[in-house]
Amino acid sequence: MYKVVIGLEVHCELETKSKNFSSAPNLFTMTPNINVATVDLGLPGILPVVNREACYKALKTAMALNCSNPSEIMFDRKNYFYPDLPKGYQITQVTKPMGVNGYLDILVNGKTKRVLIHQLHLEEDTASLEHNSNFSLIDYNRSGIPLIEIVTEPCIESAEEAVCFLEDLRDVFLFLDVSEAKSNYGQMRCDVNISLMKEGSNELGTKVEMKNINAFNSVRDAIEYEIKRQSEILDKGEKVVQETRRIGEDGKTYSMRKKVDAVDYKYFVEPNIPKIPLSKEYLDSIRKEIPMLKLERYKLYQEKYGLSEYDAGVLAKDKKISDYFNIVVENSNDSSIALNFVTTSVLSTLNKLSITIDEFPVKALSIAKLTSLVHDKKISLDHGKKILYKAIKEEKDPIDLIKEDHLEQINDEDKLLNIIKEVMDNNPEQVRQYVEDGNTFVYNYFVGQVMKTTKRQANPNMSLEIIKKELERRKSDGK
Amino acid sequence: MDYKHKSIKELKEMLDKNEVTSEELFKEANTLAHSTEEGNYFVTIIDKYRKRAKEDTLINGIPYALKDNFSTSGILTTASSNILKDYVPVYDATVYKRLKDAGAVLVGKTTLDELAMGGTGTTAHTGIVFNPHDKKRLIGGSSAGSAAAVAAGIIPFAIGSDTGDSIRKPASFGGVVGFKPTYGRISRYGLFAFASSLDHVGLFSRNVEDTAIVTDIIKGNDPKDMTSLKDDNLCYLEHIHDSIKGRKLFYIKEIVDEEIYQDEDIKKTIRTFKELMEKLKKEGFLIEEASIDEKLLKAIYPVYMTISCAEATSNNANLTGIQFGSRKDGKDINEVMFNARTLGFSELIKRRFVLGSYILQKENQEKLFLNSLRVRRLIVDKINELFKEFDGMILPASGSVAPLITDDVKSEKLDPKATVLENHMAIANFGGFPSITLPMYYHNGLPVGVNLTGRVREDSLVLNMAQKIEDVIGIKNKVAGDDDV
């Protein structure tokens, strides 16, 4: 058996109005070469202007990943020739990344695993190339799009952990609202470094690198295939070759190039961007904007509200649903009724109507009020749900509906007594059955009649008590 | 009519009085440019008169030239390199846009040392730029064409760029004023980068006042250049005649010690310089001798070469023929880039790129590049320390007159006689100091300049002091061929 050592380098495009160093729009489009400024083409004489929003989002992500931040923002040049790199260098961060020495706690099969983050830095994306049989095309739309690169320590030990990390990392991006992180658009992609070492040994094995994998499932396939491939090589007593491999559509990996020497990128400080000091106040203001992340919410729901692992998982997974639930539960006086309303009525409606929580017609605060009314027994649970569905259907506030239709529960004893008296007067046969035969089955009959007369507004428990008393009174009167 | 000796102010007055039209000035400049074509001052001469001004300015209607490394939309811009010989930019450099908006009329794009990397004016793809004072001599570079065109009287001012002394040295050899303000005072947006941390935009004119007039137009913050300074909201022209009484200058003893030079011409320059110091003292300047460790002074040139070559290698990595410029065939993408660069650059440029690449290599970076940055810092710190007491540093801009064009000069062979004397002006690029060269004297009819460098951001004071020095020397508005030199 071998111990698997995996490190990931994850690239994620940031969602910003414009590109990282130019004013061209940062938008995904299928039409090539329309979101392009002179800067993105690397024309002679151009100068970079740093995108404030990109820095903000990169710093925010670094903080959310528990990294320490630098005292100033600065950039470096990574020099190499490639047709997708118009300037002949990429502006990136080496000297002072946006964050270093962080971590992300993830859940793998119910256990918490801490994935250590080596660093997070901000850089620019390259143009994209399309190779044809005897020519290649360059699309500069992607050139200069802000990209964060997150490098983990080699602390991941299985395909399962790697995929969990990627999923949770994507959720971090979504929770922070820094990127849509769509891997099918190439907005999130990943390099995998993997080596195998003998169990009990301290010596790292030879590293194999797999570049630019978009889909998380492909990451899983590639890792599993590599573990198998490298194990077989080591079992035979042979040596793993240090190389870069790519993943094929069949889930197998194929050698791309053997690594002779590491490329020397001749990094140096970007002279066109002055150092930008980061004040404590500015960093604190970013920190304040970081919402509670998935795992914290998951734990909180279980500990504070006693939710099951399953329910906590469902609610914590999506930030907007979780935020919605938080408003409901924080403003309701009954967390279990709140949970019931959100997980059954709200989520099922989203599914049924194929809408997002943003499009859901009923406000969280209204649901909170509704659940409080149920808790206070002002309305029954059943009744509350019916009002909610009516509110969804008519896109109205359920509290308004209650008022409009006088749907509030009748809890007034005198009022109920008058109704009950009227019902009994109209049903002498059932009164007789009780008075003469002592038949208690008529209780339910009268409750039913009262509910029918009041369009279910009557408080059923109170009604029953009053019915019992009234029947008893009539029995003694009749004697 | 001859407009060669007119200052911008005089030309503007004539325009306002309708004694001449802007188009006539343009045509005169155009004719002169064509009649001096054997001097190789221009890469492109513009034959069609075009003027555009949003409001009246002091340079409205005045002809001028731009160094051919400023991006001009729709106008060929070659940086005097074969790799860009057909490159027509799609956008305007900020300095060009400001001049256009102010109504200045572009007469042509001037020749430079290839990619501005050189100090001789002999390495352009269109040939050697000759000194209008003497065709056997060079004008110096890299802003060779701009210096020569102003020295020849074709135009009253021209824009250049200055990375080591690329404006201020040819100004000395051309007998004109050459000024580069504080780093960031004029936007670099659209200037083809050579060494970004050292590159400055500046200009040539034939008197200090004209330099102030043009600087007032082209200076100012530019959101497209993150290194550009905040506006100083000063009109330099208004302060040009301020009193300089009590202003303190220093010169560096180790550079102007007559004893260390054997060359008679250099000795003559130094004597003239010392005489000038005495005259300046009489006019109210306080001038003292300062001493700087020779080791630091001797490091100026190697430090300059190390940093500039390193940055240049990276800055010019966009020249692959892929996005723009001359594309060459090849069997794959790498070969296309390889061939474009092999055929597109001269040997001198390739030598600098190889040097730059070597300097930046992982195993050499600490020793060569980072140490150079440290020495640069030491030199700047030393000058800043002196600037606590002094308002400016004054030195000869060159050891003597413009050199003859020889093979040694063309191949950038160093003159061991006066390495420090010839290269000290790079100090102003290291520290971003405002620095100006103006004519000091004529030796056998050939000019030699004096250089004044001031504190960062004190461009106005440097021009103010330079105006006084010009008054004391008494040389201005001269062009090549004048009898009285």
Tab-separated table of C-alpha atoms in Angstrom, chain B residues 171-444:
chain	number	residue	atom	x	y	z
B	171	ALA	CA	20.633	68.091	-26.180
B	172	SER	CA	24.238	68.689	-25.149
B	173	PHE	CA	25.565	67.540	-28.540
B	174	GLY	CA	22.893	69.516	-30.380
B	175	GLY	CA	23.170	72.789	-28.489
B	176	VAL	CA	19.534	72.767	-27.434
B	177	VAL	CA	17.574	72.563	-24.207
B	178	GLY	CA	16.583	69.040	-23.172
B	179	PHE	CA	14.342	68.460	-20.177
B	180	LYS	CA	12.848	65.449	-18.444
B	181	PRO	CA	10.657	66.314	-15.480
B	182	THR	CA	10.083	64.218	-12.371
B	183	TYR	CA	9.189	60.563	-12.953
B	184	GLY	CA	5.416	60.492	-13.259
B	185	ARG	CA	5.023	64.200	-14.070
B	186	ILE	CA	4.262	63.376	-17.712
B	187	SER	CA	2.278	60.249	-18.479
B	188	ARG	CA	4.138	57.346	-20.070
B	189	TYR	CA	0.946	55.907	-21.515
B	190	GLY	CA	1.684	55.239	-25.170
B	191	LEU	CA	5.456	55.518	-24.850
B	192	PHE	CA	6.938	52.239	-26.075
B	193	ALA	CA	8.519	50.921	-22.912
B	194	PHE	CA	12.264	50.418	-22.732
B	195	ALA	CA	12.899	50.229	-18.982
B	196	SER	CA	9.688	51.180	-17.200
B	197	SER	CA	11.253	52.183	-13.890
B	198	LEU	CA	13.677	54.539	-15.665
B	199	ASP	CA	11.655	55.754	-18.661
B	200	HIS	CA	10.677	59.426	-18.693
B	201	VAL	CA	8.868	61.553	-21.237
B	202	GLY	CA	10.477	64.922	-21.933
B	203	LEU	CA	11.239	67.402	-24.646
B	204	PHE	CA	13.685	69.520	-26.597
B	205	SER	CA	13.378	73.213	-27.325
B	206	ARG	CA	15.737	76.085	-28.032
B	207	ASN	CA	15.201	77.997	-24.787
B	208	VAL	CA	14.114	77.284	-21.225
B	209	GLU	CA	10.943	79.345	-21.432
B	210	ASP	CA	9.656	77.271	-24.373
B	211	THR	CA	10.387	74.151	-22.370
B	212	ALA	CA	8.217	75.492	-19.548
B	213	ILE	CA	5.414	76.375	-21.983
B	214	VAL	CA	5.307	72.861	-23.469
B	215	THR	CA	5.732	71.112	-20.116
B	216	ASP	CA	2.764	73.058	-18.762
B	217	ILE	CA	0.682	71.536	-21.571
B	218	ILE	CA	1.782	67.911	-21.382
B	219	LYS	CA	2.252	67.406	-17.647
B	220	GLY	CA	-0.409	66.216	-15.260
B	221	ASN	CA	-1.984	63.145	-13.784
B	222	ASP	CA	-3.166	60.431	-16.161
B	223	PRO	CA	-5.421	57.680	-14.838
B	224	LYS	CA	-4.001	55.410	-17.533
B	225	ASP	CA	-0.542	55.534	-15.926
B	226	MET	CA	-0.539	54.350	-12.310
B	227	THR	CA	2.924	55.818	-11.778
B	228	SER	CA	1.780	59.281	-12.815
B	229	LEU	CA	1.921	61.938	-10.109
B	230	LYS	CA	-0.937	63.971	-8.732
B	231	ASP	CA	-1.251	67.357	-10.409
B	232	ASP	CA	0.980	70.008	-8.860
B	233	ASN	CA	-1.395	72.729	-10.111
B	234	LEU	CA	1.530	74.978	-10.930
B	235	CYS	CA	2.126	76.994	-14.082
B	236	TYR	CA	5.863	76.594	-14.625
B	237	LEU	CA	5.962	79.516	-17.023
B	238	GLU	CA	4.626	81.844	-14.317
B	239	HIS	CA	7.490	80.933	-11.976
B	240	ILE	CA	10.269	80.856	-14.510
B	241	HIS	CA	11.643	84.275	-13.624
B	242	ASP	CA	11.284	83.915	-9.844
B	243	SER	CA	14.302	85.088	-7.855
B	244	ILE	CA	16.974	82.440	-7.346
B	245	LYS	CA	18.784	84.407	-4.686
B	246	GLY	CA	20.152	82.027	-2.042
B	247	ARG	CA	19.474	78.877	-4.076
B	248	LYS	CA	22.161	76.320	-3.335
B	249	LEU	CA	23.767	74.086	-5.945
B	250	PHE	CA	26.479	71.465	-5.674
B	251	TYR	CA	28.729	69.771	-8.150
B	252	ILE	CA	30.483	66.470	-7.591
B	253	LYS	CA	34.189	66.894	-7.010
B	254	GLU	CA	35.098	63.446	-8.287
B	255	ILE	CA	33.496	64.178	-11.667
B	256	VAL	CA	34.836	67.652	-12.384
B	257	ASP	CA	38.373	67.243	-11.100
B	258	GLU	CA	40.487	68.527	-13.997
B	259	GLU	CA	43.500	66.576	-12.743
B	260	ILE	CA	42.058	63.161	-13.492
B	261	TYR	CA	41.552	63.803	-17.206
B	262	GLN	CA	44.256	63.790	-19.878
B	263	ASP	CA	42.033	64.823	-22.760
B	264	GLU	CA	42.484	68.513	-23.539
B	265	ASP	CA	38.899	68.915	-24.738
B	266	ILE	CA	37.570	67.540	-21.478
B	267	LYS	CA	39.866	69.820	-19.511
B	268	LYS	CA	38.492	72.721	-21.525
B	269	THR	CA	34.919	71.722	-20.710
B	270	ILE	CA	35.747	71.494	-17.029
B	271	ARG	CA	37.456	74.862	-16.989
B	272	THR	CA	34.473	76.415	-18.746
B	273	PHE	CA	32.176	74.748	-16.261
B	274	LYS	CA	34.168	76.125	-13.303
B	275	GLU	CA	34.105	79.604	-14.832
B	276	LEU	CA	30.339	79.284	-15.172
B	277	MET	CA	30.122	78.393	-11.483
B	278	GLU	CA	31.890	81.617	-10.595
B	279	LYS	CA	29.506	83.642	-12.767
B	280	LEU	CA	26.508	81.927	-11.197
B	281	LYS	CA	27.789	82.735	-7.732
B	282	LYS	CA	27.916	86.378	-8.710
B	283	GLU	CA	24.296	86.166	-9.782
B	284	GLY	CA	23.162	84.945	-6.397
B	285	PHE	CA	23.554	81.155	-6.475
B	286	LEU	CA	25.408	79.530	-3.604
B	287	ILE	CA	27.580	76.795	-5.097
B	288	GLU	CA	29.612	74.194	-3.247
B	289	GLU	CA	31.688	71.187	-4.070
B	290	ALA	CA	30.357	67.876	-2.753
B	291	SER	CA	32.139	64.566	-2.565
B	292	ILE	CA	30.630	61.196	-3.394
B	293	ASP	CA	32.353	57.840	-2.991
B	294	GLU	CA	33.932	56.995	-6.335
B	295	LYS	CA	32.727	53.418	-6.031
B	296	LEU	CA	29.153	54.663	-6.188
B	297	LEU	CA	29.897	56.873	-9.176
B	298	LYS	CA	31.626	54.068	-11.036
B	299	ALA	CA	28.601	51.868	-10.395
B	300	ILE	CA	26.215	54.217	-12.221
B	301	TYR	CA	26.806	52.806	-15.685
B	302	PRO	CA	26.784	49.082	-14.829
B	303	VAL	CA	23.743	49.554	-12.610
B	304	TYR	CA	21.989	51.411	-15.410
B	305	MET	CA	22.827	48.709	-17.932
B	306	THR	CA	21.803	45.887	-15.613
B	307	ILE	CA	18.410	47.310	-14.697
B	308	SER	CA	17.579	48.686	-18.128
B	309	CYS	CA	18.524	45.520	-20.001
B	310	ALA	CA	16.554	43.377	-17.566
B	311	GLU	CA	13.415	45.472	-17.855
B	312	ALA	CA	13.863	45.859	-21.616
B	313	THR	CA	13.994	42.114	-22.161
B	314	SER	CA	10.591	41.782	-20.555
B	315	ASN	CA	9.083	44.980	-21.992
B	316	ASN	CA	9.946	43.962	-25.536
B	317	ALA	CA	8.703	40.393	-25.193
B	318	ASN	CA	5.487	41.528	-26.895
B	319	LEU	CA	7.417	41.888	-30.157
B	320	THR	CA	6.830	38.430	-31.594
B	321	GLY	CA	5.035	39.219	-34.818
B	322	ILE	CA	1.975	37.392	-33.461
B	323	GLN	CA	-0.283	40.251	-32.360
B	324	PHE	CA	1.259	43.005	-34.501
B	325	GLY	CA	4.488	43.889	-36.252
B	326	SER	CA	6.332	41.941	-38.928
B	327	ARG	CA	5.225	38.308	-38.896
B	328	LYS	CA	7.708	35.768	-40.174
B	329	ASP	CA	6.875	32.252	-41.322
B	330	GLY	CA	7.829	29.217	-39.340
B	331	LYS	CA	6.877	25.571	-39.062
B	332	ASP	CA	5.212	26.112	-35.696
B	333	ILE	CA	4.221	28.945	-33.388
B	334	ASN	CA	7.542	28.978	-31.581
B	335	GLU	CA	9.447	29.201	-34.821
B	336	VAL	CA	7.218	32.081	-35.998
B	337	MET	CA	8.159	34.068	-32.894
B	338	PHE	CA	11.783	32.988	-33.082
B	339	ASN	CA	12.142	34.073	-36.712
B	340	ALA	CA	10.349	37.380	-36.177
B	341	ARG	CA	12.741	38.275	-33.370
B	342	THR	CA	15.853	36.948	-35.064
B	343	LEU	CA	15.208	38.936	-38.234
B	344	GLY	CA	13.515	41.903	-36.570
B	345	PHE	CA	16.231	43.060	-34.167
B	346	SER	CA	19.755	44.292	-34.783
B	347	GLU	CA	22.718	42.560	-33.152
B	348	LEU	CA	23.078	45.297	-30.516
B	349	ILE	CA	19.489	44.843	-29.392
B	350	LYS	CA	19.865	41.085	-29.251
B	351	ARG	CA	22.981	41.553	-27.154
B	352	ARG	CA	21.028	43.661	-24.657
B	353	PHE	CA	18.188	41.112	-24.561
B	354	VAL	CA	20.599	38.275	-23.921
B	355	LEU	CA	22.194	40.337	-21.154
B	356	GLY	CA	18.803	41.173	-19.663
B	357	SER	CA	17.708	37.571	-19.776
B	358	TYR	CA	20.947	36.445	-18.139
B	359	ILE	CA	20.590	39.092	-15.431
B	360	LEU	CA	17.069	37.933	-14.582
B	361	GLN	CA	17.871	34.236	-14.477
B	362	LYS	CA	17.151	32.671	-11.132
B	363	GLU	CA	20.786	31.903	-10.398
B	364	ASN	CA	21.974	35.431	-11.331
B	365	GLN	CA	19.122	37.573	-10.106
B	366	GLU	CA	20.311	38.107	-6.573
B	367	LYS	CA	23.860	38.944	-7.565
B	368	LEU	CA	23.176	41.040	-10.651
B	369	PHE	CA	19.639	42.380	-10.676
B	370	LEU	CA	18.783	42.747	-7.012
B	371	ASN	CA	22.223	44.082	-6.161
B	372	SER	CA	21.854	46.663	-8.913
B	373	LEU	CA	18.549	47.739	-7.407
B	374	ARG	CA	20.283	48.094	-4.043
B	375	VAL	CA	23.101	50.185	-5.477
B	376	ARG	CA	20.536	52.292	-7.320
B	377	ARG	CA	18.908	52.922	-3.958
B	378	LEU	CA	22.270	53.816	-2.362
B	379	ILE	CA	23.033	56.330	-5.103
B	380	VAL	CA	19.577	57.918	-4.858
B	381	ASP	CA	19.813	58.046	-1.061
B	382	LYS	CA	23.153	59.814	-1.314
B	383	ILE	CA	21.802	62.422	-3.739
B	384	ASN	CA	18.663	62.920	-1.646
B	385	GLU	CA	20.852	63.447	1.389
B	386	LEU	CA	22.653	66.232	-0.477
B	387	PHE	CA	19.300	67.605	-1.635
B	388	LYS	CA	18.418	68.197	2.002
B	389	GLU	CA	20.889	71.031	1.871
B	390	PHE	CA	21.057	71.850	-1.829
B	391	ASP	CA	18.364	72.815	-4.327
B	392	GLY	CA	20.150	71.255	-7.249
B	393	MET	CA	23.108	69.384	-8.673
B	394	ILE	CA	25.002	70.955	-11.559
B	395	LEU	CA	27.515	69.170	-13.826
B	396	PRO	CA	28.693	69.207	-17.429
B	397	ALA	CA	26.248	67.226	-19.589
B	398	SER	CA	29.130	65.690	-21.543
B	399	GLY	CA	32.897	65.693	-21.416
B	400	SER	CA	33.171	67.468	-24.683
B	401	VAL	CA	31.582	67.963	-28.101
B	402	ALA	CA	29.734	65.257	-30.024
B	403	PRO	CA	32.058	62.363	-30.983
B	404	LEU	CA	32.918	61.502	-34.543
B	405	ILE	CA	31.004	58.569	-35.955
B	406	THR	CA	33.413	55.623	-35.656
B	407	ASP	CA	32.921	51.869	-35.470
B	408	ASP	CA	33.747	51.897	-31.764
B	409	VAL	CA	31.012	54.424	-31.100
B	410	LYS	CA	28.467	52.479	-33.126
B	411	SER	CA	29.185	49.254	-31.287
B	412	GLU	CA	28.638	50.926	-27.905
B	413	LYS	CA	32.254	50.508	-26.892
B	414	LEU	CA	32.819	52.475	-23.696
B	415	ASP	CA	35.210	55.374	-23.662
B	416	PRO	CA	37.406	54.505	-20.667
B	417	LYS	CA	38.641	58.104	-20.385
B	418	ALA	CA	35.446	59.516	-18.997
B	419	THR	CA	33.019	56.776	-18.053
B	420	VAL	CA	31.637	58.605	-15.041
B	421	LEU	CA	31.644	62.049	-16.653
B	422	GLU	CA	29.692	60.696	-19.613
B	423	ASN	CA	27.164	58.644	-17.652
B	424	HIS	CA	26.323	60.547	-14.475
B	425	MET	CA	23.022	61.868	-15.863
B	426	ALA	CA	21.442	58.424	-15.323
B	427	ILE	CA	21.312	59.457	-11.638
B	428	ALA	CA	18.224	61.501	-12.485
B	429	ASN	CA	16.597	58.387	-13.960
B	430	PHE	CA	17.493	56.301	-10.897
B	431	GLY	CA	15.791	58.781	-8.589
B	432	GLY	CA	13.170	60.180	-10.943
B	433	PHE	CA	14.686	63.650	-10.443
B	434	PRO	CA	13.760	66.508	-12.796
B	435	SER	CA	16.785	67.223	-14.932
B	436	ILE	CA	17.589	69.672	-17.693
B	437	THR	CA	20.474	70.170	-20.105
B	438	LEU	CA	21.114	73.548	-21.715
B	439	PRO	CA	23.895	74.849	-23.941
B	440	MET	CA	26.987	75.904	-21.968
B	441	TYR	CA	29.534	76.855	-24.624
B	442	TYR	CA	30.686	76.208	-28.161
B	443	HIS	CA	34.011	74.571	-28.851
B	444	ASN	CA	35.192	75.005	-32.443
